Short mmCIF file of C-alpha atoms in Angstrom, two decimals:
data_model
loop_
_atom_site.label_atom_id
_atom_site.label_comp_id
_atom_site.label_asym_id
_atom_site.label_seq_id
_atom_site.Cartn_x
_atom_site.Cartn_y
_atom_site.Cartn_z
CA UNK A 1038 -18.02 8.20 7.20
CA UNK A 1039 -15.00 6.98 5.83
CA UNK A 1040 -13.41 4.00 3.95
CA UNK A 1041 -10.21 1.94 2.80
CA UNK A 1042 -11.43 -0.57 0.61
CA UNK A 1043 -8.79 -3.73 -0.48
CA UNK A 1044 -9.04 -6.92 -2.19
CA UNK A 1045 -9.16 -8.29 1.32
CA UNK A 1046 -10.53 -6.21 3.96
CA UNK A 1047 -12.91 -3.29 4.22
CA UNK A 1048 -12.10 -1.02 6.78
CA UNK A 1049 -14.48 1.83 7.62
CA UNK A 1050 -14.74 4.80 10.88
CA UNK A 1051 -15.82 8.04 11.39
CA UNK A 1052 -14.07 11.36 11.30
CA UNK A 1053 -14.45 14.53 12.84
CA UNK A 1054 -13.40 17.19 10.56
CA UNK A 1055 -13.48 20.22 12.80
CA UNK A 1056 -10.68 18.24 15.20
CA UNK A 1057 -6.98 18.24 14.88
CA UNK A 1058 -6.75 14.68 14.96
CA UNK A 1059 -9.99 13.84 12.87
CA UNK A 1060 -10.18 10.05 12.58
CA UNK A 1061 -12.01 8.36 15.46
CA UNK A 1062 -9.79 5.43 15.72
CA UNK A 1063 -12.43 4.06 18.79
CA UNK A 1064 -15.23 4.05 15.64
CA UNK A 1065 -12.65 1.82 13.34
CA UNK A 1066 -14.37 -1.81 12.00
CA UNK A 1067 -12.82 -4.38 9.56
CA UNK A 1068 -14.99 -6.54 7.54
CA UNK A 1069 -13.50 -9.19 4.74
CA UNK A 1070 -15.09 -8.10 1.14
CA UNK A 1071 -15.76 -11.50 0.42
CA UNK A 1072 -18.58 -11.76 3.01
CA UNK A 1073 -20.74 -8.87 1.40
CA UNK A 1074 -21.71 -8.69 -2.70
CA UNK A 1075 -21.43 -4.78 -2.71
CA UNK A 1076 -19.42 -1.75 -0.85
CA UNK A 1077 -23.03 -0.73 -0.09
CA UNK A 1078 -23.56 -3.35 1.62
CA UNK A 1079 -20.89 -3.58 3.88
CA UNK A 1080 -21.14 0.10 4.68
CA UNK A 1081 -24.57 -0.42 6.07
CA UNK A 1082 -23.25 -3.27 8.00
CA UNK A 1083 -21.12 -1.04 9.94
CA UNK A 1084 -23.81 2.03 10.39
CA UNK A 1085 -26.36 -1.11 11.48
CA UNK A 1086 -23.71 -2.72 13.69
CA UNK A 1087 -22.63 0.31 15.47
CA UNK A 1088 -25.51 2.39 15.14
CA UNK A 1089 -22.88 5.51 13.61
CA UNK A 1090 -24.72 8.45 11.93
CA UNK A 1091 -23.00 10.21 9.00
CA UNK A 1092 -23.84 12.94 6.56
CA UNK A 1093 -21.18 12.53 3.95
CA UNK A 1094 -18.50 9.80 3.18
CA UNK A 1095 -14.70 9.42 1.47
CA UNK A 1096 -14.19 5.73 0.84
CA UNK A 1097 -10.64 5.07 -0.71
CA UNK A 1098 -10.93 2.08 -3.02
CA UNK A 1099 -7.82 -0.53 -4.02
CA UNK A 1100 -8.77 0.36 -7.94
CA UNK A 1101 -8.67 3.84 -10.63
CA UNK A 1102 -11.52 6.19 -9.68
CA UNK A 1103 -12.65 6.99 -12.94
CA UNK A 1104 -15.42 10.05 -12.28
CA UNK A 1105 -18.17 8.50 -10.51
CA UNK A 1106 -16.86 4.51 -10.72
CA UNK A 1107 -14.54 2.74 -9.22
CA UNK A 1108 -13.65 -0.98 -10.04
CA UNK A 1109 -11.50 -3.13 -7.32
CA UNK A 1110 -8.13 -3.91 -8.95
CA UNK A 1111 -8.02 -7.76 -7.12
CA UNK A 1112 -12.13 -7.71 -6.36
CA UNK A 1113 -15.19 -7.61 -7.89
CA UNK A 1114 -16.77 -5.12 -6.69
CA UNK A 1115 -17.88 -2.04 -8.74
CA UNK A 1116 -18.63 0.84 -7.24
CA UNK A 1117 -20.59 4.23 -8.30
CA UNK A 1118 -20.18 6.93 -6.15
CA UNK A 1119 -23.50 8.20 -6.45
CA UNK A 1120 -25.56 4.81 -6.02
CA UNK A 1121 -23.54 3.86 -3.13
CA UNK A 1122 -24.25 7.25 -1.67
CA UNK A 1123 -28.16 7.37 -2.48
CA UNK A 1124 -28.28 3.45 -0.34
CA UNK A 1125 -26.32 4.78 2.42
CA UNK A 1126 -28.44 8.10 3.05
CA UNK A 1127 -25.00 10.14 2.42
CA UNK A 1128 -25.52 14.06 1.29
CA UNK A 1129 -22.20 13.58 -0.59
CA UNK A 1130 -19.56 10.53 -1.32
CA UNK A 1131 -16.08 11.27 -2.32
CA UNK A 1132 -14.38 8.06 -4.28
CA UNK A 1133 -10.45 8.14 -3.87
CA UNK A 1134 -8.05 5.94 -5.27
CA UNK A 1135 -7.00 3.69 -2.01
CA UNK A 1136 -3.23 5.31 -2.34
CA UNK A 1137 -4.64 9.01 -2.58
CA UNK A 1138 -6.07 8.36 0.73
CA UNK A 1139 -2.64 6.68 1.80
CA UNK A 1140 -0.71 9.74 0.49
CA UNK A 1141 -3.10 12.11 2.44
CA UNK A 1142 -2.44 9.83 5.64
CA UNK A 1143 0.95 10.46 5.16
CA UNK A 1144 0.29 14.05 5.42
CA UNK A 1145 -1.20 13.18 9.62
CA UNK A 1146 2.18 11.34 10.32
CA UNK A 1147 4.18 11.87 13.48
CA UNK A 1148 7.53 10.39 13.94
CA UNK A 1149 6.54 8.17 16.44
CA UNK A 1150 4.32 6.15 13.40
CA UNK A 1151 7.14 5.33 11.47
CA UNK A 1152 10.32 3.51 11.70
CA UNK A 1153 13.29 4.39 9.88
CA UNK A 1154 14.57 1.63 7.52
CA UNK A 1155 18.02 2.06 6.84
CA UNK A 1156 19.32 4.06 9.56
CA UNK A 1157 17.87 7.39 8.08
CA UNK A 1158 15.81 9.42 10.39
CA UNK A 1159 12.86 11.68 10.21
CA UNK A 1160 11.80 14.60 12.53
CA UNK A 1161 8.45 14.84 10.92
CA UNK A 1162 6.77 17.25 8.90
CA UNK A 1163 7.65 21.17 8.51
CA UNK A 1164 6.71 24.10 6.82
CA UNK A 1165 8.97 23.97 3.75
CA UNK A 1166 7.75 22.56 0.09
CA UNK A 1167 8.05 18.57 -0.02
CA UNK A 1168 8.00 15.69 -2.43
CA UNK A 1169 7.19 12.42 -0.75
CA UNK A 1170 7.11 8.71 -2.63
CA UNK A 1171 4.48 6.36 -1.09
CA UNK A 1172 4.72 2.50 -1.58
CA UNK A 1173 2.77 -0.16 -0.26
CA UNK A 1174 2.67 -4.00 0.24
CA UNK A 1175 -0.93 -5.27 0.89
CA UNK A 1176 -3.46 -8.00 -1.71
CA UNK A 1177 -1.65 -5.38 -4.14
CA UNK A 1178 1.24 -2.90 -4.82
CA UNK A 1179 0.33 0.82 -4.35
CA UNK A 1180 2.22 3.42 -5.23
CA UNK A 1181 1.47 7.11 -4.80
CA UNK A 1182 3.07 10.44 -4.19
CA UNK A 1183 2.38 13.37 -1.56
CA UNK A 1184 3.46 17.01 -2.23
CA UNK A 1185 3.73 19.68 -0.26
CA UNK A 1186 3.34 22.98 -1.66
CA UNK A 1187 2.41 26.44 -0.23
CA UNK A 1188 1.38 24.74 2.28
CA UNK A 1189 -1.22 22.52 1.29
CA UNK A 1190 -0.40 19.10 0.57
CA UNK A 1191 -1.38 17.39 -2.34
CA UNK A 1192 -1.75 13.58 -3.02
CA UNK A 1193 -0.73 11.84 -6.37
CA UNK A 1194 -2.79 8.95 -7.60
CA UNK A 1195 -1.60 6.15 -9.71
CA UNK A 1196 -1.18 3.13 -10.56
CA UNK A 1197 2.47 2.42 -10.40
CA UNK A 1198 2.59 -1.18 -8.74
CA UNK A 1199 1.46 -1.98 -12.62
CA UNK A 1200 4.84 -0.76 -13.82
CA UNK A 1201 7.31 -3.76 -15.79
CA UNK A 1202 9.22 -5.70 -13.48
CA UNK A 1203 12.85 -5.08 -14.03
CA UNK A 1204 15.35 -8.12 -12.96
CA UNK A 1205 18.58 -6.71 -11.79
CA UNK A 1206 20.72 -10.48 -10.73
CA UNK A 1207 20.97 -13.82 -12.33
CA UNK A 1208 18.62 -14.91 -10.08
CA UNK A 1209 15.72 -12.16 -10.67
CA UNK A 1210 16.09 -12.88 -14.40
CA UNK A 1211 15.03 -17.03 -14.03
CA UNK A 1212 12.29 -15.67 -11.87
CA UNK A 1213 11.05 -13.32 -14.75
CA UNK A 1214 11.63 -15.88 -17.34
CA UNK A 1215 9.22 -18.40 -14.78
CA UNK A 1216 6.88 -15.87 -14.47
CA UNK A 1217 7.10 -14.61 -18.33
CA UNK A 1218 5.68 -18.18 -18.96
CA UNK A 1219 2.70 -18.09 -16.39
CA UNK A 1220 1.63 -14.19 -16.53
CA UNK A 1221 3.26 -12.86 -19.79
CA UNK A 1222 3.59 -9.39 -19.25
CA UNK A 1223 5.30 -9.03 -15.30
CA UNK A 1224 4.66 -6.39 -12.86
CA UNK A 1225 6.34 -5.19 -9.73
CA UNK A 1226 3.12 -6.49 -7.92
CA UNK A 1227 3.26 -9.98 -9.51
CA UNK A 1228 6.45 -10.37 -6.98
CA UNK A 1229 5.70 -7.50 -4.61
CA UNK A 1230 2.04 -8.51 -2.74
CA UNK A 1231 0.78 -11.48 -1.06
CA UNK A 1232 -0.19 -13.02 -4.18
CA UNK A 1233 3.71 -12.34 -5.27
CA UNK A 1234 5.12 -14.23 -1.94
CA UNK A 1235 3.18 -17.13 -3.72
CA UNK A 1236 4.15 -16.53 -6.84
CA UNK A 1237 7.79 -16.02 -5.86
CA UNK A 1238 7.95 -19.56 -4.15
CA UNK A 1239 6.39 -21.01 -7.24
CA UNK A 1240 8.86 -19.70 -9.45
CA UNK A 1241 11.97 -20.77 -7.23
CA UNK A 1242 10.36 -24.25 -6.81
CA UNK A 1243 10.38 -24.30 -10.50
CA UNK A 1244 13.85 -23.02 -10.88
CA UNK A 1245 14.63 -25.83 -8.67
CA UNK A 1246 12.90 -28.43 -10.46
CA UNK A 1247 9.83 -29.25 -7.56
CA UNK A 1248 6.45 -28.72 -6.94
CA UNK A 1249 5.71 -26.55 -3.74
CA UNK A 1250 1.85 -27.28 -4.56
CA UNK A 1251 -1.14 -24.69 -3.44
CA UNK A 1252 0.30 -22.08 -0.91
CA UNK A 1253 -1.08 -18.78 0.73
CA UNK A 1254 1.05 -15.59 1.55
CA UNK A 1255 0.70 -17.14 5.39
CA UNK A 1256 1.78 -20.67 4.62
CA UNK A 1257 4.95 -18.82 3.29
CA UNK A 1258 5.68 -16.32 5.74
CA UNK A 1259 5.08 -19.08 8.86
CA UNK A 1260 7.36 -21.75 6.95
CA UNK A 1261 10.01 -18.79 6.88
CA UNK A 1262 9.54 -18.45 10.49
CA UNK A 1263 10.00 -22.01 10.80
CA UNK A 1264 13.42 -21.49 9.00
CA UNK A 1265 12.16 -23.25 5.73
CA UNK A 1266 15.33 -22.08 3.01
CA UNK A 1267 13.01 -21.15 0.36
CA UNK A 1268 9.89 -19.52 2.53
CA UNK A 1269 13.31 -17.52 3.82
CA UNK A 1270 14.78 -16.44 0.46
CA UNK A 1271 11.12 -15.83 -1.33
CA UNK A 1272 10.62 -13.61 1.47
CA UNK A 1273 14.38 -12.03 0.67
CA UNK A 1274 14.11 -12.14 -2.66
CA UNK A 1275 10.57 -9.96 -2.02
CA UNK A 1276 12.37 -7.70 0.26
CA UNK A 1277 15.08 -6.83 -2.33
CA UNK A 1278 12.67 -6.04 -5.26
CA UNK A 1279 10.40 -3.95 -2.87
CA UNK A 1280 13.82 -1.69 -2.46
CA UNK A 1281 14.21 -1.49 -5.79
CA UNK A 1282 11.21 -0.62 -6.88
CA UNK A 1283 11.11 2.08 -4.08
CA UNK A 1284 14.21 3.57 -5.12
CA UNK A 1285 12.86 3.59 -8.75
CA UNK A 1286 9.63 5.40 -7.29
CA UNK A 1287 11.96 8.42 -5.88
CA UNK A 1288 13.60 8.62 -8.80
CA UNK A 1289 10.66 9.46 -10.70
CA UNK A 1290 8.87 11.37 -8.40
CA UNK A 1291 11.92 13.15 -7.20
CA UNK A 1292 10.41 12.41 -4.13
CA UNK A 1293 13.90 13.66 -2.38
CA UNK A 1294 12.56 14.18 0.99
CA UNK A 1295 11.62 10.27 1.84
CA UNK A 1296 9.97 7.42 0.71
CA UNK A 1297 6.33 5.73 2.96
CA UNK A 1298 6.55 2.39 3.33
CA UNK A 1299 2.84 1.13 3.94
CA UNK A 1300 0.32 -1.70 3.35
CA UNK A 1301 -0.54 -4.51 5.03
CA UNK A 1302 2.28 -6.32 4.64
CA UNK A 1303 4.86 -4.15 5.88
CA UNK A 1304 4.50 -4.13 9.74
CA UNK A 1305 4.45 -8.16 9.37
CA UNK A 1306 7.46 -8.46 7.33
CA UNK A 1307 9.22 -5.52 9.18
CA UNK A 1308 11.92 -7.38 10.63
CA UNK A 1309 12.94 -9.06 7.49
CA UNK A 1310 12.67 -5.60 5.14
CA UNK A 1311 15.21 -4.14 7.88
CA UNK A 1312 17.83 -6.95 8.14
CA UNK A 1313 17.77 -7.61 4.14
CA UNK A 1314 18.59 -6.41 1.12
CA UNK A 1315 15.98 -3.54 0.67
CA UNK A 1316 17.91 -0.79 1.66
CA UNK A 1317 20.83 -2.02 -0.66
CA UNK A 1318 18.72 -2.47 -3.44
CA UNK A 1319 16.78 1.61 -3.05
CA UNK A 1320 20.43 2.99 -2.96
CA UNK A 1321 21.85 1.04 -5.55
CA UNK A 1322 21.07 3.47 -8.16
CA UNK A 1323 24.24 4.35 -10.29
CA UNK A 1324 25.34 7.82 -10.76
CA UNK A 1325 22.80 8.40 -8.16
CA UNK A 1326 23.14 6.16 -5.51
CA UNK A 1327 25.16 8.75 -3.06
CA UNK A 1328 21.96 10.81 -2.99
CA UNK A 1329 19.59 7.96 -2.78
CA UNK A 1330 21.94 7.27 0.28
CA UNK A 1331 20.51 10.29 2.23
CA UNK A 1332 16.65 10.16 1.42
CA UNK A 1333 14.67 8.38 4.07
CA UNK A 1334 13.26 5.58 4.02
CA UNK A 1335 9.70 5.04 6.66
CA UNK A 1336 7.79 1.72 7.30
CA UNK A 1337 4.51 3.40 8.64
CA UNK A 1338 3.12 1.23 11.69
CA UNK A 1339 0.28 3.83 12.27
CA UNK A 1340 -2.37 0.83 12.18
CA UNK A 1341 -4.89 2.58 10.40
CA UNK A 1342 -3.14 4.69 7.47
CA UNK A 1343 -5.95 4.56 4.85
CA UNK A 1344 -8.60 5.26 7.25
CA UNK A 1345 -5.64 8.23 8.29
CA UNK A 1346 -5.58 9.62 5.23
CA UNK A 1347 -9.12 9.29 4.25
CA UNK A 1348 -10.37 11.80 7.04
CA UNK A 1349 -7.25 14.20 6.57
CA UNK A 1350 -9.14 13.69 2.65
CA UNK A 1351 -12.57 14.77 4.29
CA UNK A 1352 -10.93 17.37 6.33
CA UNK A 1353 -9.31 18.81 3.11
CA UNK A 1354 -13.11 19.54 2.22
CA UNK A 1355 -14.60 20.75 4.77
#
């Protein structure tokens, strides 16, 4: 049995470990968190509702796995591995952080799940040693990284969507001061996550001296398709950061071989992140911006990455 647990949505399928393409994407079932009070809960919802039979589980969780508990970064929900196991008749459950299991999914892509942003290519995996960034969009910012090596791959987890917001244009550094006042301390994910599309707009309605009043990520983005200016530049202003904080990712990482582009917000706002400034902003590095000009950048429209990556997880232990 397997899991991708957000803020939002709980997503859960089966996997066959044996197979060479082990996720059962006919088994896949989303639920919204909000409608159960535990993960236990909602897993038994989806054995109940489909009648599925499993023997052991890896459920990637939006929060730090620390041993045996998990908490949900923009949830509730705490979860103990061996509880929720016990109430779910599970011989064994496997907690992941959510972008372990979106680093592993990685590791399953094919070219044909990606596409390029930038104008960089990919022929997919090979057989030589790797460092991959991943970096998603979703309820929060998730950063991980993927390494191959001997070949075996190996996910990083972290938390790296929690890293200090760094303004880099007049512009950026109003929106930090707006947001200094509201948050104190800001993050990439205050800006880069649905929450941050909201937060954006607030802070360049305040720059501007108005009120935009109570707004979802989904008021924003359909206002921007409506060809409201600021719904258009929060959602350029979003784009730009989101390069920047990718490019900062490789840089860390040394993730030279190509950066994953995932969450839930990234095949919606695809169109936008390709005909903005997110590209520019990833490159514009310095001293190294001609190599950042060469390393990949993929928006993964696989539709199920974390479920993906949570059976190539289970496969890992078979």
């Amino acid at each position: 049995m397997l899991a991708d647990i957000g803020g939002t949505n709980a997503r859960f399928a089966l996997a066959r470990r044996d197979a060479v393409d082990p996720l059962l994407m006919d088994s896949v079932r989303e639920f919204a968190v909000a409608d159960f009070p535990s993960l236990a809960d909602a897993a038994r919802h989806y054995l109940d509702t489909t009648g599925a039979i499993a023997t052991t589980g890896v459920f990637a969780v939006a929060g730090r796995v620390d041993g045996d508990e998990a908490r949900i970064t923009n949830h509730p929900w705490v979860i103990s591995a061996v509880r929720t196991g016990e109430q779910l008749g599970l011989g064994s459950l496997r907690l992941v952080n959510d972008f372990a299991a979106q680093a592993m999914g990685a590791s399953l892509l094919r070219p044909q799940d990606v596409v390029p942003v930038g104008g960089i290519g990919w022929s997919g995996h090979d057989a030589v040693d790797r460092t991959f960034a991943i970096i998603g969009a979703g309820t929060g910012l998730g950063v991980g990284g993927l390494l191959r090596r001997g070949g075996r791959y190996f996910p990083l987890q972290t938390e790296g969507g929690h890293v200090s917001f760094a303004p880099n244009s007049p512009e950026e550094i109003e929106i930090l001061v707006q947001m200094s006042a509201e948050f104190g301390r800001v993050s990439n994910e205050r800006l880069v996550s649905g929450q941050g599309l909201v937060n954006l707009h607030r802070a360049l309605s305040n720059i501007a001296g108005e009120d935009p009043g109570p707004l979802k990520p989904s008021d924003i983005t359909a206002r921007a398709k409506e060809g409201d200016e600021r719904s258009l530049r929060t959602i350029d202003v979003f784009c730009a950061v989101f390069g920047a904080a990718a490019g900062d990712l490789v840089l860390t990482l040394g993730a030279w071989d190509g950066v994953f582009l995932t969450g839930g917000l990234v095949p919606k706002l695809l169109p936008s992140i390709a005909h903005s400034a997110f590209r520019q902003r990833f490159e514009y590095k310095g001293r190294f911006s001609p190599v950042m000009a060469r390393i990949p950048t993929l928006a993964v429209v696989h539709p199920q990455p974390g479920l993906l990556g949570a059976a190539a997880l289970a496969q890992d232990v078979a």
